Structures are given as structure tokens and as C-alpha cells.
CSV table of C-alpha atoms in Angstrom, one decimal:
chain,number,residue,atom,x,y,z
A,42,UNK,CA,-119.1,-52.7,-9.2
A,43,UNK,CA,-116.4,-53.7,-11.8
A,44,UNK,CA,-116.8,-53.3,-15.3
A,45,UNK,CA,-119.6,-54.7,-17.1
A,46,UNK,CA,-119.6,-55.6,-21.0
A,47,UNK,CA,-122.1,-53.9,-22.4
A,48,UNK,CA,-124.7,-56.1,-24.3
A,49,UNK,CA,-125.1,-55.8,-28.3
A,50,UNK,CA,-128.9,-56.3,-28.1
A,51,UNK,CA,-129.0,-56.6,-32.4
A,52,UNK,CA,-127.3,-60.0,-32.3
A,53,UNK,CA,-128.5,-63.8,-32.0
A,54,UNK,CA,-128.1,-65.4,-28.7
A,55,UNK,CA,-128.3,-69.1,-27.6
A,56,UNK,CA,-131.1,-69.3,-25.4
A,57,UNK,CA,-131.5,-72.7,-24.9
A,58,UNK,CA,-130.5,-76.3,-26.5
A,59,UNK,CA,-133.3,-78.0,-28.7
A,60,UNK,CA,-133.4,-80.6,-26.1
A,61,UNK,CA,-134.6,-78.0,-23.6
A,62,UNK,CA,-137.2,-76.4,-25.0
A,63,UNK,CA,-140.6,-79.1,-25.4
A,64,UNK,CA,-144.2,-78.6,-23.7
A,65,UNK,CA,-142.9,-77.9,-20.2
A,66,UNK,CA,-142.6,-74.4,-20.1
A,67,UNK,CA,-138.8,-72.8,-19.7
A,68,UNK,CA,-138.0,-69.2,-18.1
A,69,UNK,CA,-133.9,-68.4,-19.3
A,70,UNK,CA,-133.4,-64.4,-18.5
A,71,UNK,CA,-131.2,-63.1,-21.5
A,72,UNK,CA,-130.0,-59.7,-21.8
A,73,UNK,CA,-132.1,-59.0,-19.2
A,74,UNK,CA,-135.0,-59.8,-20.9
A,75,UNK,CA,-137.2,-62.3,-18.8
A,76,UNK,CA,-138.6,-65.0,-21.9
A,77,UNK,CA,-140.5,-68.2,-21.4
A,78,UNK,CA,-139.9,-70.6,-24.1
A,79,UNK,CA,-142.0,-73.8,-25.2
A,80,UNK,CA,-142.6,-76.1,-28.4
A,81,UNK,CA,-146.1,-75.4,-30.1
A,82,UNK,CA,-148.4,-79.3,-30.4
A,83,UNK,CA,-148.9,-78.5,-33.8
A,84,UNK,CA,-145.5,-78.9,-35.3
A,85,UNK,CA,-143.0,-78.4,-32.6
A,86,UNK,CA,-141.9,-75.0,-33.9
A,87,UNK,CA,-140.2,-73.4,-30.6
A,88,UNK,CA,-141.4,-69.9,-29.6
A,89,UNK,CA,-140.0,-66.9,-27.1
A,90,UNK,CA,-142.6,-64.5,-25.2
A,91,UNK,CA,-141.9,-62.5,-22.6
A,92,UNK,CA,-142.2,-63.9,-19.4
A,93,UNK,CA,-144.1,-61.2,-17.8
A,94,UNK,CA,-148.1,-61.2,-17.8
A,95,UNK,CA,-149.0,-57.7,-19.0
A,96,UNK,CA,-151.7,-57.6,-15.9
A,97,UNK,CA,-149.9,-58.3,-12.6
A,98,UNK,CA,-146.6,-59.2,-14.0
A,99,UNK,CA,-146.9,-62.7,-13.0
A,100,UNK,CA,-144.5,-65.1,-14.5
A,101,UNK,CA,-145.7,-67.1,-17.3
A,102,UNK,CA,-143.0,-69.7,-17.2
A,103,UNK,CA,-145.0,-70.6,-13.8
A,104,UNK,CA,-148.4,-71.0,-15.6
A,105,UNK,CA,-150.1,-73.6,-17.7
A,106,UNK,CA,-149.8,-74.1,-21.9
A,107,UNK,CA,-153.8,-75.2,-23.2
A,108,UNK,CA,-152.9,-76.7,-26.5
A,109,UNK,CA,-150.4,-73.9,-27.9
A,110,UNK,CA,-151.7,-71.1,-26.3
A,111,UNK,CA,-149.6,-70.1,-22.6
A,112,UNK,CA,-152.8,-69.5,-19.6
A,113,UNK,CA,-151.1,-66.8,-16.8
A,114,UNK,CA,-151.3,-68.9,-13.4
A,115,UNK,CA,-152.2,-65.7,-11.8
A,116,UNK,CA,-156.0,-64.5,-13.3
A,117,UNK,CA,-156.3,-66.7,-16.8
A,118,UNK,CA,-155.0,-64.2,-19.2
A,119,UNK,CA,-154.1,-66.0,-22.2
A,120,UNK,CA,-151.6,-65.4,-25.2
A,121,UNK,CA,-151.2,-67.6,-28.5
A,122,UNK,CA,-147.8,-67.8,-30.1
A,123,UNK,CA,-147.3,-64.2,-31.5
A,124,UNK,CA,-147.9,-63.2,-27.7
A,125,UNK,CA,-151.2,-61.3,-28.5
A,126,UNK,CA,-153.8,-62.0,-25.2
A,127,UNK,CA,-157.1,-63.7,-26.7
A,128,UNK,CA,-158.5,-64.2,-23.5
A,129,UNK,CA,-158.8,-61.7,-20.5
A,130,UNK,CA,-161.0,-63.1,-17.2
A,131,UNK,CA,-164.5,-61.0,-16.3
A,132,UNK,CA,-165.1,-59.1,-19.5
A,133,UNK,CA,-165.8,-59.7,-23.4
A,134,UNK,CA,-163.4,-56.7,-25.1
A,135,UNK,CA,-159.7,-57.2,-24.6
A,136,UNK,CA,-157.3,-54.1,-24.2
A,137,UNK,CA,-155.0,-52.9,-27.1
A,138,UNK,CA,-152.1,-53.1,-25.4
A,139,UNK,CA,-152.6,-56.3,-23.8
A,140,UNK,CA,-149.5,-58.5,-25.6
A,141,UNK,CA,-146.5,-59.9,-24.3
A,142,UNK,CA,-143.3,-59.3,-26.7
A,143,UNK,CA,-142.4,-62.2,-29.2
A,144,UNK,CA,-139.1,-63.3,-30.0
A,145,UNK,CA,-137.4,-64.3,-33.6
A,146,UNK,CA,-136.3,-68.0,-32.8
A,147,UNK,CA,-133.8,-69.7,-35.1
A,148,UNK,CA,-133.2,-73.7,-34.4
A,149,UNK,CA,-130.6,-75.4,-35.7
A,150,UNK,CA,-127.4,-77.4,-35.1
A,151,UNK,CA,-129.6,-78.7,-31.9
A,152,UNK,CA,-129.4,-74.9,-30.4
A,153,UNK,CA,-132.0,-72.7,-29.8
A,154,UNK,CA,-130.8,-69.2,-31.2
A,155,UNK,CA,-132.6,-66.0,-30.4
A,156,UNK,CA,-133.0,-62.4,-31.3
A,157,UNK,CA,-133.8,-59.8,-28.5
A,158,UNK,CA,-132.9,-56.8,-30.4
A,159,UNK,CA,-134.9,-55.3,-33.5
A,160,UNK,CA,-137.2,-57.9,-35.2
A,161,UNK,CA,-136.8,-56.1,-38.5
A,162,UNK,CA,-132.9,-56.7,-38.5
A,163,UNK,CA,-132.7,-60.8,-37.4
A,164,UNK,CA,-131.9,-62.5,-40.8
A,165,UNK,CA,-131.1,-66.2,-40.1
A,166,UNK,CA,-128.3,-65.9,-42.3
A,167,UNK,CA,-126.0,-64.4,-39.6
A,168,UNK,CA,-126.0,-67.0,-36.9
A,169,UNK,CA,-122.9,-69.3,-37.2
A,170,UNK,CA,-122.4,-73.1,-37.9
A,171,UNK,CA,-121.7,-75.9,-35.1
A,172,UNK,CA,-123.0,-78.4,-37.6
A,173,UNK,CA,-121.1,-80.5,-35.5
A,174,UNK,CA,-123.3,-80.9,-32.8
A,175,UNK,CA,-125.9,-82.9,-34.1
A,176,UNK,CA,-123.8,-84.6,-36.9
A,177,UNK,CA,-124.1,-88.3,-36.9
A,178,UNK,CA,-120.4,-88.0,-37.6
A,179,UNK,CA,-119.9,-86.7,-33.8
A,180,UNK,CA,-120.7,-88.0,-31.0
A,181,UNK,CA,-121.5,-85.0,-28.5
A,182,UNK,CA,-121.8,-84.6,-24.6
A,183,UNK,CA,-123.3,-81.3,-23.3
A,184,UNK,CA,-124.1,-79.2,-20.6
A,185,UNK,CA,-124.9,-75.8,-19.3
A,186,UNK,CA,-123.7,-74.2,-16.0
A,187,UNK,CA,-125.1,-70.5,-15.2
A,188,UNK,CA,-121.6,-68.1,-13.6
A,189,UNK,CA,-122.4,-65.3,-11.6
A,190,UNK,CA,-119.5,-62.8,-13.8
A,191,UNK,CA,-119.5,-60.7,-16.6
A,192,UNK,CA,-119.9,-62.5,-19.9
A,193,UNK,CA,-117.2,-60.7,-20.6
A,194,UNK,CA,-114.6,-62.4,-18.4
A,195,UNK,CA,-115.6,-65.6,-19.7
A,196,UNK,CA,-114.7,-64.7,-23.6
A,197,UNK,CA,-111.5,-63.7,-22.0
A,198,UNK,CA,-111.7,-66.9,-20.6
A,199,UNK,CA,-112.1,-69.2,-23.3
A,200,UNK,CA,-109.4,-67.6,-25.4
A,201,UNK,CA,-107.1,-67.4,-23.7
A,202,UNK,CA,-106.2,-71.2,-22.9
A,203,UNK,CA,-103.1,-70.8,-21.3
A,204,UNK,CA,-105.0,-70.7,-17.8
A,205,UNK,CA,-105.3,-74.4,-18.7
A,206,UNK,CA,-102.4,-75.4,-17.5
A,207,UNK,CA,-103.0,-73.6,-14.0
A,208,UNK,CA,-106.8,-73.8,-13.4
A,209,UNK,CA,-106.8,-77.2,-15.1
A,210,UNK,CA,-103.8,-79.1,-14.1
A,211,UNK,CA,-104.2,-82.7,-14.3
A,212,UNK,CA,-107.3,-82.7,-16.2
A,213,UNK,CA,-106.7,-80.9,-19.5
A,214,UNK,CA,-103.2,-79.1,-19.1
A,215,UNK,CA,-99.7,-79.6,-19.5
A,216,UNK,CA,-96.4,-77.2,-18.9
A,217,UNK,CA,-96.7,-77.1,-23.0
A,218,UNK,CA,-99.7,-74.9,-23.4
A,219,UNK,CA,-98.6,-72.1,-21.5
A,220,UNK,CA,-95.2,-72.4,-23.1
A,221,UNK,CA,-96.1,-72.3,-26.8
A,222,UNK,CA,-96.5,-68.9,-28.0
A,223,UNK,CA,-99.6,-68.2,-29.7
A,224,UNK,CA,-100.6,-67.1,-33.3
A,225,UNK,CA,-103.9,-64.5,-33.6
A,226,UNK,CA,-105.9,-63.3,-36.7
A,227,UNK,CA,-108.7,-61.1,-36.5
A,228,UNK,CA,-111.7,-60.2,-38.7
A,229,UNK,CA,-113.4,-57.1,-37.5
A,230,UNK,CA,-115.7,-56.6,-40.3
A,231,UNK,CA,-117.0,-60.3,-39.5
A,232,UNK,CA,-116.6,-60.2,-36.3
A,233,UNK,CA,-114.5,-63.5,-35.7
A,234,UNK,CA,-111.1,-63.7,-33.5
A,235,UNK,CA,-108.9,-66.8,-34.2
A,236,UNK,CA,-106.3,-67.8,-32.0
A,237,UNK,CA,-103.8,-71.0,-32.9
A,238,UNK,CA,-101.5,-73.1,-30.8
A,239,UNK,CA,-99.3,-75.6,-31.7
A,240,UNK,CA,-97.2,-77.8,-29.8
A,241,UNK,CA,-94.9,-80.4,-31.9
A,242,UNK,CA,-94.4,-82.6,-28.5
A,243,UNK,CA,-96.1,-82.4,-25.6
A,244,UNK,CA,-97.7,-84.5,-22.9
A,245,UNK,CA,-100.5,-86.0,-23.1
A,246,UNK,CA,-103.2,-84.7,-20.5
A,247,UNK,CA,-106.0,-87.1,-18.9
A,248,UNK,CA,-108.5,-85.8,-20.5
A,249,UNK,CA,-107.1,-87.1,-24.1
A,250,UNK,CA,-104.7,-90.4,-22.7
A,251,UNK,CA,-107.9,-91.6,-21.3
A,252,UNK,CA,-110.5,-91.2,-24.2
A,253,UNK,CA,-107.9,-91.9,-26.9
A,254,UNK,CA,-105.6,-94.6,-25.4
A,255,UNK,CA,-102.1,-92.7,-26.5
A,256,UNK,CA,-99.6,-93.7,-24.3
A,257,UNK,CA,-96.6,-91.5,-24.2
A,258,UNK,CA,-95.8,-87.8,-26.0
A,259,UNK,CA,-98.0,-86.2,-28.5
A,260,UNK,CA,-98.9,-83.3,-31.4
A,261,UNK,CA,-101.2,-81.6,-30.1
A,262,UNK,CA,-103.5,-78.5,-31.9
A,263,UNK,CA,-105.5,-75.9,-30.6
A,264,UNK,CA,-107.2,-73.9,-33.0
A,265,UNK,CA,-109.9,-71.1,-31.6
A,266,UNK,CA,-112.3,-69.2,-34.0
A,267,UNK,CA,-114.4,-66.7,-32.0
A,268,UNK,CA,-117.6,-65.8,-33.9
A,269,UNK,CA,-119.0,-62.5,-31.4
A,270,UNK,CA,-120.6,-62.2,-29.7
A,271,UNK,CA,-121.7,-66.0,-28.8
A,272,UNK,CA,-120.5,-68.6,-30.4
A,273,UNK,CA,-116.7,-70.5,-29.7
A,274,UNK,CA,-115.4,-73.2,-31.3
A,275,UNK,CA,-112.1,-75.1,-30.5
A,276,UNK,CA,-111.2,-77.3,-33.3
A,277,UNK,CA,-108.9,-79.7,-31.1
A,278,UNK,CA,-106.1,-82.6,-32.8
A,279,UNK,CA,-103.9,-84.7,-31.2
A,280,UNK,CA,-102.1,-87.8,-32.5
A,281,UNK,CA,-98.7,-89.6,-31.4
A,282,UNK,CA,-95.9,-87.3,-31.9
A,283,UNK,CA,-94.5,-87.7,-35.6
A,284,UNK,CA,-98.1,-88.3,-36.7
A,285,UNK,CA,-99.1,-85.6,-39.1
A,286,UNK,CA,-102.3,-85.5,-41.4
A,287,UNK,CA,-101.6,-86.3,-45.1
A,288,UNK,CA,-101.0,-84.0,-47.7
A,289,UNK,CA,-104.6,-84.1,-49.0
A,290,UNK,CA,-106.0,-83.2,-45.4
A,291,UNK,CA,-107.2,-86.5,-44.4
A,292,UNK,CA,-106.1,-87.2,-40.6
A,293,UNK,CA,-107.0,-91.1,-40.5
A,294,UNK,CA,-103.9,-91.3,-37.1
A,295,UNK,CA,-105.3,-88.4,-35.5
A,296,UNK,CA,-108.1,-87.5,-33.0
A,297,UNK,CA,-110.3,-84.5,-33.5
A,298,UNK,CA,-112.6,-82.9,-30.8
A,299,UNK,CA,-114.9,-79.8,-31.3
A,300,UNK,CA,-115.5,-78.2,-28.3
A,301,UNK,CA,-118.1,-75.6,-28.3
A,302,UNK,CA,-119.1,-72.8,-26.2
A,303,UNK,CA,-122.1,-70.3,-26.1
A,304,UNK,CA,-121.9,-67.9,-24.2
A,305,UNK,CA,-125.0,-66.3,-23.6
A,306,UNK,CA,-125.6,-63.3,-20.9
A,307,UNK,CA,-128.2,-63.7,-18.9
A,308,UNK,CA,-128.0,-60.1,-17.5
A,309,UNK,CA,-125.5,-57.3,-15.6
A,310,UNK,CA,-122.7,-59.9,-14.3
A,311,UNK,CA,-124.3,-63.0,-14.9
A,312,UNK,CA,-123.9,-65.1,-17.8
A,313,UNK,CA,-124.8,-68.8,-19.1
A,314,UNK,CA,-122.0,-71.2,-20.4
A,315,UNK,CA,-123.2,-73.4,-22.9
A,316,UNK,CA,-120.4,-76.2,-23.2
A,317,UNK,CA,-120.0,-79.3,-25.5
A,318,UNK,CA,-118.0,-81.6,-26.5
A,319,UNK,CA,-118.0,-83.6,-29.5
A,320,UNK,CA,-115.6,-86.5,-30.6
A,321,UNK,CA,-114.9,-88.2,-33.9
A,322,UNK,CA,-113.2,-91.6,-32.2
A,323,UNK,CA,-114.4,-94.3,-30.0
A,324,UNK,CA,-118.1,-93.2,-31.3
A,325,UNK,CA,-120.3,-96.4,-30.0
A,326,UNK,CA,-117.8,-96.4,-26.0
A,327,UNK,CA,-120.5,-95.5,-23.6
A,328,UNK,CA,-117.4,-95.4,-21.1
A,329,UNK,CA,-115.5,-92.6,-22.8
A,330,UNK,CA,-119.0,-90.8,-23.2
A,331,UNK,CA,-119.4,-91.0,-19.9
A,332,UNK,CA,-116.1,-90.2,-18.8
A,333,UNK,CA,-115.8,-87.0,-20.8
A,334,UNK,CA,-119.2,-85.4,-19.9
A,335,UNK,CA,-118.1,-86.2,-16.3
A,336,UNK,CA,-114.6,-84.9,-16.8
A,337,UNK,CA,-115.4,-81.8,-18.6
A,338,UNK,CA,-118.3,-81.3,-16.1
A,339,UNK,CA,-115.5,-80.7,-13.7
A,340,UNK,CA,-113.0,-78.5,-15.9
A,341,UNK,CA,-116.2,-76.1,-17.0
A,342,UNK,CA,-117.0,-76.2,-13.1
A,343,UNK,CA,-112.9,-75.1,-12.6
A,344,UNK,CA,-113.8,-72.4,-14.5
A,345,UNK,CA,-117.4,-71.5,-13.3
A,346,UNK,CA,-115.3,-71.2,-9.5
A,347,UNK,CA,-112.6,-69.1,-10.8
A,348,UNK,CA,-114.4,-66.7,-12.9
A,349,UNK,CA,-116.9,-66.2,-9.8
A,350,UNK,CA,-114.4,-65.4,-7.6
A,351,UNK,CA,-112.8,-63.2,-10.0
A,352,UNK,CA,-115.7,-61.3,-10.5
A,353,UNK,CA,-116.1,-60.6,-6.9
A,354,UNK,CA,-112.7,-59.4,-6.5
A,355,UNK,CA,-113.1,-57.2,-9.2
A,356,UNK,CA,-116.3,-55.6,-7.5
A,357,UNK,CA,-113.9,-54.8,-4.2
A,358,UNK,CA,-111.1,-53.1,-6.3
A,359,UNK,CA,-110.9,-49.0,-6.2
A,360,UNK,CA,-111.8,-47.4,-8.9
A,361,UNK,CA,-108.8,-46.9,-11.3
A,362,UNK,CA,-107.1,-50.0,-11.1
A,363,UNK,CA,-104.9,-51.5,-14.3
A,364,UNK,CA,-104.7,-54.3,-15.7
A,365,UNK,CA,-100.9,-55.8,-17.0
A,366,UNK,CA,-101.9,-57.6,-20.6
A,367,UNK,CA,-99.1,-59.5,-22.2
A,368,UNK,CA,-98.8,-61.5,-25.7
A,369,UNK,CA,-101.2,-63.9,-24.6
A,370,UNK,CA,-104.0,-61.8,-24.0
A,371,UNK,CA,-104.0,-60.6,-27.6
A,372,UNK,CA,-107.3,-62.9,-28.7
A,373,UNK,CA,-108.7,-61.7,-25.8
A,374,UNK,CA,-108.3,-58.1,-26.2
A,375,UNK,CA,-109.4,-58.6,-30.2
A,376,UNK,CA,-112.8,-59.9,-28.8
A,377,UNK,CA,-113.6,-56.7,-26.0
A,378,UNK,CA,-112.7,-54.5,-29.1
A,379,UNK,CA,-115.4,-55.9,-31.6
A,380,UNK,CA,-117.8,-56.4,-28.6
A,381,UNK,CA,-117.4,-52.8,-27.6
A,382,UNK,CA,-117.8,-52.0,-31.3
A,383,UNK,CA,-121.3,-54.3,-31.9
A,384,UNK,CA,-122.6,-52.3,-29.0
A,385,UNK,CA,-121.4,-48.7,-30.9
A,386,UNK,CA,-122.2,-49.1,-34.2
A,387,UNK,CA,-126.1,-50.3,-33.4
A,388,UNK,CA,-125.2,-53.8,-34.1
A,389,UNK,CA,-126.1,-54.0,-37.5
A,390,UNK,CA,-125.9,-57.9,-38.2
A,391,UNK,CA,-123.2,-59.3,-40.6
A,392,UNK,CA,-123.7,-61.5,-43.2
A,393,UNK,CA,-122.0,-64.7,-42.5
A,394,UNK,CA,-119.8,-66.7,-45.2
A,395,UNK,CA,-121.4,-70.2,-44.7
């Protein structure tokens, strides 16, 4: 088996976006943990239980919601909100024990966050900001595709984008990202890994000439801030070369995409990639939304393919193996360290700077 990141069970996790999550019932395994998920009639407040009927185990993602209370498709057992059983078929007195676990849920920025760990230590406070994603500033496409590999190789993924101009050749890299050195800043007692590229003149890839409309050479910045263990944000500028933003800020010439990441794991070498993209140009073209779900569709699926395959390989190599890590990898590397560490220390949540 190769490595497996451990998980830091004391942390909030994306389970779902808001969009997801209604009166159908939804099963997402994270950490392991088996939850159904579901939006209560009486005012749309989402809940997690456990998705395991405490009598025969049977899935209650698979069963039936009677107003806001979850019915087990099995023998009728049935759970209100807080996951306490208030009905049990054949008999007036119902066990102690019978209750499925209930799950802190946080909702906001159009995610569902959750909290697996200790109840006692989810504060709210601690989950990060993608206010972008349902800002009527931005204009967002969104997906989610499920990778059979170690959460773990897709943070070393996502930050280290100089695969792009490899795995994603003539879609969203050029020669120039793999050339530009990078510049890396870490904050271990937050938790966050930034990485920065920026390339003064370089091609422009598809993914931009065709959204945007530049013709010819551009500026082009890449600017990654790694909140662990879930949340990724690329702040993402390009304009014509020459264009700069103006001394207060303002960048009126340039265009700016957030693309977002959460990366959730699902359980031992399996793991759920929660991708966005969100624009600030061309907000009301149904074309370019159209053409940049579909086209990022197909990077994120570049990925998915790699990052499966690489996690077979790993699980044929012989024990003892080394990895080579060069400048590049130094985000990368940042992130395994504060993982490792949110698994060590007991995961005691940090308060967030808003």
C-alpha cells in the first residue's frame, strides 16, 4: 500500500455544496465516516447523521425523510434531526442507545462545511472564506469529481502548478509556468501555505485567450493560499503584457479568476475534489460559462487520471523507495508538514483572522 495521509479528524470538512443537499437524501463518506445529509421542511437548516441504522446497519441515505424526521427503509426505525430514534417497530419503550451520531454543519459561501471530530471543539469561526462563490460580483461554474488517491497527493497537486504545463498542455499551460521560479510563505501557527508566480510575459493559454479575448502575449499571476487542511484558493490575473493594476489596487485592464478547491477525503486513498471557478469579466456570456465549466471539466478530469494512476503505482513500489523534491515542491512539502502536525497535536482548531 503506499503512504496514506493521516486524517486530522478536529477540523471542518466540505461535505457537500449547498446546492446538493435539499429533501432528497445524500450519502458522501468522509473521513470514513458514512453521513447522510438532507435540508429539514421547516427552515431548510441542513443536517449530518450517520448513515448507518443502529438496528441492522441499513443505510439511511437509502430510506425515506416523513416531514424532518429520516424513516430506515429496512424495519421503520425513525430519527429526528439530533439523530435520537423516536420510533422503533413492534414495541412501545425505545433503547438507550438507539441514536445515530449528529454532525456540526456550518453553511456558508454556498458550501456545506462539516465537523467529524469532537463536537465540543467546532467553533464556526475557524472555517475559511470563499466569499467568492456566491458573490453576485462572480460569476461561478462548479463541479465535483471523486479520485481514487490519497488526499494527500492531490494538495501536492494543486500546489504545485508547474505540472500544468505537462498534464495540461494546450488547455491551461504554457512553457512559462514551469520556467518561473516560485516564491513560498508559510504560516504554521495558522495553518496556511502560500505559493506565488509571476510571469511578466508569457503566452496566453486557451483557457484565458478564449474567455477573455486577448490576443497575443500576456502578465500573468498565480497566487496560491493554502488554508489546511481543505480549502485552496488560486487568486488568478492576467492582462495584456505592459498592463499593470494602478497604484491604488484597482485592476480595471485586467482579468481576475478565483479558482477554488476543496479537498475533502472521503476515506484511506480516496478523496473528493471540489472544483470552481469563478470570473469577474464577461459576467452575463452564457458561452464563456459554458465553455469554462466544460473546459475545466476536462483539466480537473487531467488530473483525476493522473493522480489515479499515480496512486496505483505508488501501491506497486517496494517498501523504501525515495522521492527527489526540488525548489518546486517547497509549497508542497509546507502543506504534508502542517497536515502531519494537525494530526499530532490533536487538532486543536485555529482561530481564523477574517
Amino acid at each position: 500500500m503506499p503512504h496514506m495521509t493521516a486524517f486530522a479528524r478536529n477540523q471542518w470538512y466540505v461535505a457537500a455544496y449547498s446546492h446538493e443537499v435539499g429533501r432528497e437524501l445524500l450519502g458522501r463518506t468522509i473521513l470514513g465516516e458514512p453521513l447522510v445529509l438532507y435540508r429539514t421542511e421547516e427552515d431548510g437548516t441542513a443536517v449530518a447523521l450517520a448513515d448507518r441504522c443502529v438496528h441492522r446497519r441499513f443505510p439511511l441515505s437509502e430510506s425515506r425523510l416523513d416531514g424532518d424526521r429520516i424513516v430506515c427503509g429496512y424495519h421503520g426505525f425513525t430519527y429526528d434531526t439530533a439523530g435520537a430514534c423516536v420510533y422503533v417497530p413492534g414495541q412501545k419503550r425505545i433503547p438507550r442507545t438507539a441514536r445515530v451520531a449528529s454532525y456540526p454543519v456550518v453553511e456558508q459561501d454556498s458550501l456545506v462545511w462539516v465537523w467529524i471530530g469532537d463536537p465540543a471543539l467546532a467553533h464556526a469561526g475557524t472555517i475559511p472564506r470563499a466569499g467568492h462563490l456566491d458573490s453576485p460580483d462572480w460569476v461561478t461554474v462548479r463541479g465535483m469529481e471523486p479520485i481514487d488517491a490519497d488526499y494527500g497527493l492531490l494538495v501536492d497537486n494543486l500546489l504545485d502548478l508547474s505540472h500544468e504545463t505537462y498534464l495540461h498542455g494546450g488547455y491551461i499551460g504554457t512553457p512559462e509556468v514551469a520556467e518561473t521560479p516560485i516564491t513560498t510563505e508559510v504560516d504554521e501557527g495558522a495553518g496556511i501555505v502560500r505559493v506565488s508566480r509571476h510571469m511578466d510575459d508569457a503566452a496566453c493559454p486557451p483557457f484565458y485567450a478564449r474567455s477573455t479575448g486577448i490576443e497575443g502575449r500576456i502578465t500573468r499571476w498565480q497566487d496560491i493560499e493554502y488554508h489546511a487542511p481543505c480549502l485552496y484558493l488560486l487568486h488568478s490575473r492576467i492582462a495584456p503584457v505592459g498592463v499593470l493594476p494602478e497604484p491604488d489596487g484597482s485592476d480595471p485592464n485586467g482579468f481576475h479568476t478565483e479558482i477554488t478547491y476543496a479537498i475533502t477525503p472521503s476515506a484511506d486513498g480516496k478523496v473528493f475534489d471540489f472544483w470552481a471557478v469563478s470570473r469577474d469579466f464577461a459576467k452575463d456570456d452564457e458561452e464563456v460559462t459554458t465553455f469554462l465549466r466544460d473546459f475545466n471539466h476536462t483539466v480537473v478530469m487531467q488530473d483525476v487520471d493522473a493522480l489515479n494512476l499515480l496512486q496505483k503505482t505508488l501501491g506497486t513500489e517496494r517498501a523504501g523507495y525515495q522521492e527527489l523534491s526540488i525548489n518546486i515542491d517547497t509549497g508542497g512539502l509546507a502543506a504534508r508538514r502542517i497536515l502531519a502536525r494537525l494530526v499530532e497535536e490533536g487538532d486543536e482548531p485555529v482561530e481564523k483572522v477574517r
